[in-house]
CSV table of C-alpha atoms and ligand atoms in Angstrom, one decimal:
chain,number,residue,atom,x,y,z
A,1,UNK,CA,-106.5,98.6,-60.5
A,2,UNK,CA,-108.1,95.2,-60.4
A,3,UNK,CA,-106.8,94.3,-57.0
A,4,UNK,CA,-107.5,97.7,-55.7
A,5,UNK,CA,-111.1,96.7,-56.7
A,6,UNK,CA,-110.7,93.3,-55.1
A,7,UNK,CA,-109.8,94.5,-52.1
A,8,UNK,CA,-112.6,96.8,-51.5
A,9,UNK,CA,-115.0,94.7,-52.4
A,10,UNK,CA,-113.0,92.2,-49.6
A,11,UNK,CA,-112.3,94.2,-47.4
A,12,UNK,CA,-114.4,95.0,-44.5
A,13,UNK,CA,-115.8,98.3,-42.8
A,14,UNK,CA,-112.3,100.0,-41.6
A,15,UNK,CA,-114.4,102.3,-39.6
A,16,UNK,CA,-115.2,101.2,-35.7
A,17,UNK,CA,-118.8,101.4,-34.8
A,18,UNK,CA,-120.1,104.3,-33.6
A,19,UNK,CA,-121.0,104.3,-29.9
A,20,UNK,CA,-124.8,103.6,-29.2
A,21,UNK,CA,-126.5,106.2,-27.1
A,22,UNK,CA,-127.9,105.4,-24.3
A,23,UNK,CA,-131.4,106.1,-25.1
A,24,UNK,CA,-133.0,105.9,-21.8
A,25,UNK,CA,-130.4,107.9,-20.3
A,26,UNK,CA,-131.3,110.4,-23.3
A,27,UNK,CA,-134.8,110.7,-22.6
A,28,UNK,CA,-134.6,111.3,-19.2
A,29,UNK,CA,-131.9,113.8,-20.0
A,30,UNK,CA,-134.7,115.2,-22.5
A,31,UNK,CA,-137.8,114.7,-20.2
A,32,UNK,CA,-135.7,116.9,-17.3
A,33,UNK,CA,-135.1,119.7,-19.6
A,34,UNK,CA,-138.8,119.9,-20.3
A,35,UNK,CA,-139.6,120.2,-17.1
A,36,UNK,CA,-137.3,122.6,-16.2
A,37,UNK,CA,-138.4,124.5,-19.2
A,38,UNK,CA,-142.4,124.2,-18.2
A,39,UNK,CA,-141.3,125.4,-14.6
A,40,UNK,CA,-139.4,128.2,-15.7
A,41,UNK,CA,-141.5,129.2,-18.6
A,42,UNK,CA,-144.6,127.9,-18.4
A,43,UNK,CA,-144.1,125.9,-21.6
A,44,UNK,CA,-141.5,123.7,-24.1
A,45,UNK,CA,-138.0,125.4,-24.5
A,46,UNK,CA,-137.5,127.1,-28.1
A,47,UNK,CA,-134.3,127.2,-29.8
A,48,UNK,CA,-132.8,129.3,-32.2
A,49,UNK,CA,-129.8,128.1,-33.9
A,50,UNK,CA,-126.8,130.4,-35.1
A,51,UNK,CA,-124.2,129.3,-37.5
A,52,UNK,CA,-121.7,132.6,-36.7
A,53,UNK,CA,-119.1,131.0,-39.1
A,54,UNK,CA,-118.7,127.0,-37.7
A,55,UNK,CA,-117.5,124.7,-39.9
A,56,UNK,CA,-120.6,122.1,-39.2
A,57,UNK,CA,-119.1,119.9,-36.9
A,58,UNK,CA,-121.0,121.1,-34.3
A,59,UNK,CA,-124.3,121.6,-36.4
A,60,UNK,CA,-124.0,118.0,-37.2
A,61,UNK,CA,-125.1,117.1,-33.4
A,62,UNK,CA,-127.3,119.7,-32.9
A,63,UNK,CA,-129.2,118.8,-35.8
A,64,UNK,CA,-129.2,114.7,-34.6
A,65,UNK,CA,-131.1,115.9,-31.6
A,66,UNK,CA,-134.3,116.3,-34.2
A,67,UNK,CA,-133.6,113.5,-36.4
A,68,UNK,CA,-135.4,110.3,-36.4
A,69,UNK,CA,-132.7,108.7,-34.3
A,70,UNK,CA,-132.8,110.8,-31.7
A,71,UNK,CA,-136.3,112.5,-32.2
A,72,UNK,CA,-135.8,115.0,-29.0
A,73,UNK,CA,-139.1,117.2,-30.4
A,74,UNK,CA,-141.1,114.6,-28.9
A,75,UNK,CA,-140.4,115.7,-25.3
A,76,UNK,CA,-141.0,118.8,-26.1
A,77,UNK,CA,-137.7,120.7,-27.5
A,78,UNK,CA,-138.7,122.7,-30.7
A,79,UNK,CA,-136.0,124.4,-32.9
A,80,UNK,CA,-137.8,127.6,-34.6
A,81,UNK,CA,-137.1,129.5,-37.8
A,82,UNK,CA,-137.3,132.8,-35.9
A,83,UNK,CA,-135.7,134.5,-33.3
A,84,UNK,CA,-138.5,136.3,-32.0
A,85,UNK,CA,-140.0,133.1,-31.5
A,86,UNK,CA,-136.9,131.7,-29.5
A,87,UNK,CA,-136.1,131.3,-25.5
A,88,UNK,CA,-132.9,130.3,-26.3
A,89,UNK,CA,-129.9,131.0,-28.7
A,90,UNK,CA,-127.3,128.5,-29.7
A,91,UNK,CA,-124.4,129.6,-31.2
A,92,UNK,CA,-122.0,127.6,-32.9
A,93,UNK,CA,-118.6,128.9,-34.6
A,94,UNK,CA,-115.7,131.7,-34.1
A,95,UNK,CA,-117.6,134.9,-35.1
A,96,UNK,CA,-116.6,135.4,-38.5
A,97,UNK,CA,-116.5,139.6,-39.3
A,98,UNK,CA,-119.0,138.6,-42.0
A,99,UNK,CA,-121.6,137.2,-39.3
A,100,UNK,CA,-121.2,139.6,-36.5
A,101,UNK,CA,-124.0,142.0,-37.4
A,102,UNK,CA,-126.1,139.3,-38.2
A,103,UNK,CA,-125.4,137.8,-34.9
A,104,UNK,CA,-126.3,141.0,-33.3
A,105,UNK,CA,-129.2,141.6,-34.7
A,106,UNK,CA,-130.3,137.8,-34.0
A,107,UNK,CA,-129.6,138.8,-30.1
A,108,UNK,CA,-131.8,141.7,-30.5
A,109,UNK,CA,-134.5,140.3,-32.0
A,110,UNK,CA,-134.7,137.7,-29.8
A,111,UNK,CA,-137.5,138.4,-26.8
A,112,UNK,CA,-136.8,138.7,-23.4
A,113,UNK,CA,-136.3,136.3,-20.9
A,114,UNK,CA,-133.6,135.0,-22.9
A,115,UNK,CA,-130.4,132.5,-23.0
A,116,UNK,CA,-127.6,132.6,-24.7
A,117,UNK,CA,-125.6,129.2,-25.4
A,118,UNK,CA,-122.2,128.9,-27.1
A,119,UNK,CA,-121.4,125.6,-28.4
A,120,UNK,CA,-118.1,124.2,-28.9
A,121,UNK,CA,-114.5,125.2,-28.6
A,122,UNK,CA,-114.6,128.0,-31.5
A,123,UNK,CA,-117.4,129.2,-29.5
A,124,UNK,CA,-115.7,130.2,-26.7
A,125,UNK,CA,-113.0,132.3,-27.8
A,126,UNK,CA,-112.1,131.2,-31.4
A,127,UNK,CA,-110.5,128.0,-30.9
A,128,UNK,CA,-108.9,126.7,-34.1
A,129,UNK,CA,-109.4,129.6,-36.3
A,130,UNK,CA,-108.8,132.4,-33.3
A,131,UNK,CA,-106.4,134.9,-34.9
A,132,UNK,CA,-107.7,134.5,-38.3
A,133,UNK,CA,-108.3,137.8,-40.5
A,134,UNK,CA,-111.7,136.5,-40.7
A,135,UNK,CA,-112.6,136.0,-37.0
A,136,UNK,CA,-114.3,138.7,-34.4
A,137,UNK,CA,-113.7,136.4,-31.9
A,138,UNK,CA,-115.3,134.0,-29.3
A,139,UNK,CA,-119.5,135.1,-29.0
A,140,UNK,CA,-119.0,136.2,-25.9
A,141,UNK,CA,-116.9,139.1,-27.8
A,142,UNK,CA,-120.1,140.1,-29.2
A,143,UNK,CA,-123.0,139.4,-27.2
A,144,UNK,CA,-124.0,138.4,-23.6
A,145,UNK,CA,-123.4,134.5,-22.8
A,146,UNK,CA,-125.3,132.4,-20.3
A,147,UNK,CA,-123.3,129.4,-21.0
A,148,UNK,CA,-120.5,127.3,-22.8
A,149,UNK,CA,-120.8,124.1,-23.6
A,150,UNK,CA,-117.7,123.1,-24.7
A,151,UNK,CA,-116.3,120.2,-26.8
A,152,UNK,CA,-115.4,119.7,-30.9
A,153,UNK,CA,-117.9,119.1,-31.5
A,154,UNK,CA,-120.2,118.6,-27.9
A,155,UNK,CA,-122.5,115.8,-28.2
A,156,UNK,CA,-126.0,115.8,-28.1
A,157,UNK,CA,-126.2,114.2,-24.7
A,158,UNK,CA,-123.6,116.7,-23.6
A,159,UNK,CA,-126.1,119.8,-25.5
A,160,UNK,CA,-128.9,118.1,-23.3
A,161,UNK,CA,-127.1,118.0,-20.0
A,162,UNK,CA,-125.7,121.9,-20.4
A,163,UNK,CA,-129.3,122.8,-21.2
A,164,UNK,CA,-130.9,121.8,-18.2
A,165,UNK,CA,-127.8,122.9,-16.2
A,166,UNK,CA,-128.8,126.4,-18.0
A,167,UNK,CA,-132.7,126.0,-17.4
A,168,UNK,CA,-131.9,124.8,-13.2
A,169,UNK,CA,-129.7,127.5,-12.7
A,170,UNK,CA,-131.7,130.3,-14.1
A,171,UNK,CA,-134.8,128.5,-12.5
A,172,UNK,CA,-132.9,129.5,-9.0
A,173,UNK,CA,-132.8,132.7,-10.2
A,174,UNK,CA,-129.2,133.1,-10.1
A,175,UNK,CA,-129.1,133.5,-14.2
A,176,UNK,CA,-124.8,134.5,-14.3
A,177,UNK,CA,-122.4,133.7,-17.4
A,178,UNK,CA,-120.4,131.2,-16.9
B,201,SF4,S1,-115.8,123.4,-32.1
B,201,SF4,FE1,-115.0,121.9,-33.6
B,201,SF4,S2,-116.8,121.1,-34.6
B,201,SF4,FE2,-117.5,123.0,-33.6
B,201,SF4,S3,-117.2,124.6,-35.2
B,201,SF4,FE3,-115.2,124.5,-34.0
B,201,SF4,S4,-113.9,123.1,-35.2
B,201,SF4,FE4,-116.0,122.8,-35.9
């Protein structure tokens, strides 16, 4: 026990640093989806976020892109309680049985024009828990999808770069799933 004790008070992180972001490239990434937005929608983008049964991985990095490191909200990018307040959706997580109507009804709500974004592999058809008892499927099982962005979980710069993909490609006015 004592040397146990010794040695993690000796011992050093075992951990490797995480990687820094690169901020600038991060706020030009975040700059170009708010002026896609503004072009498209005359305003900021709002986003809805759907749990449909993750297991938080992926709402981990979603929910950096407001934090005080990464503090996207002040280019523009709002997350909202509501979905009839929301342009976009982003759903995270195989559909679990227990969260399909509730997914449904989310789409529903959800004013038109809007986007649909599945994030992460379990997103897009299951990944690790397809099969399961528990699991409807991929969203695109249940709703319409404008885009995956995959990844387990994606990062934020990689959430950034697939929603301006989404926002330029709609903004041609060729708005297909993908
Ligand atoms: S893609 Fe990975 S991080 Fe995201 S919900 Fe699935 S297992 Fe979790």
């Amino acid at each position: 026990m004592r040397r146990t004790l010794f040695e993690s008070l000796t011992t050093g992180a075992l951990t490797e640093p995480a990687p820094a972001p690169d901020r600038a490239a991060l706020a030009e990434l975040a700059k170009s989806v708010d002026r896609a937005a503004r072009a498209k929608l005359g305003r900021s983008l709002s986003i809805r976020e759907v749990d449909a049964g993750s297991c938080n991985g992926c709402e981990l990095e979603i929910h950096a892109l407001s934090n005080a490191f990464y503090d996207l909200e002040r280019f523009g990018l709002r997350f909202v309680a509501s979905p009839r307040h929301a342009d976009v959706l982003l759903v995270t997580g195989p559909v679990t049985r227990n969260m399909r109507e509730a997914l449904l009804r989310t789409y529903n709500a959800t004013p038109d024009p809007k986007w649909v974004v599945a994030v992460g592999a379990c997103a897009v058809d299951g990944g690790l828990f397809a099969g399961s008892y528990a699991v409807a499927g991929g969203v695109k099982d249940v709703i319409p999808v404008d885009l995956h962005i995959r990844g387990c979980p994606p990062s934020p710069t990689e959430l950034l770069k697939g929603l301006l993909a989404l926002l330029e490609s709609t903004s041609q006015g060729n708005r297909g799933r993908r």
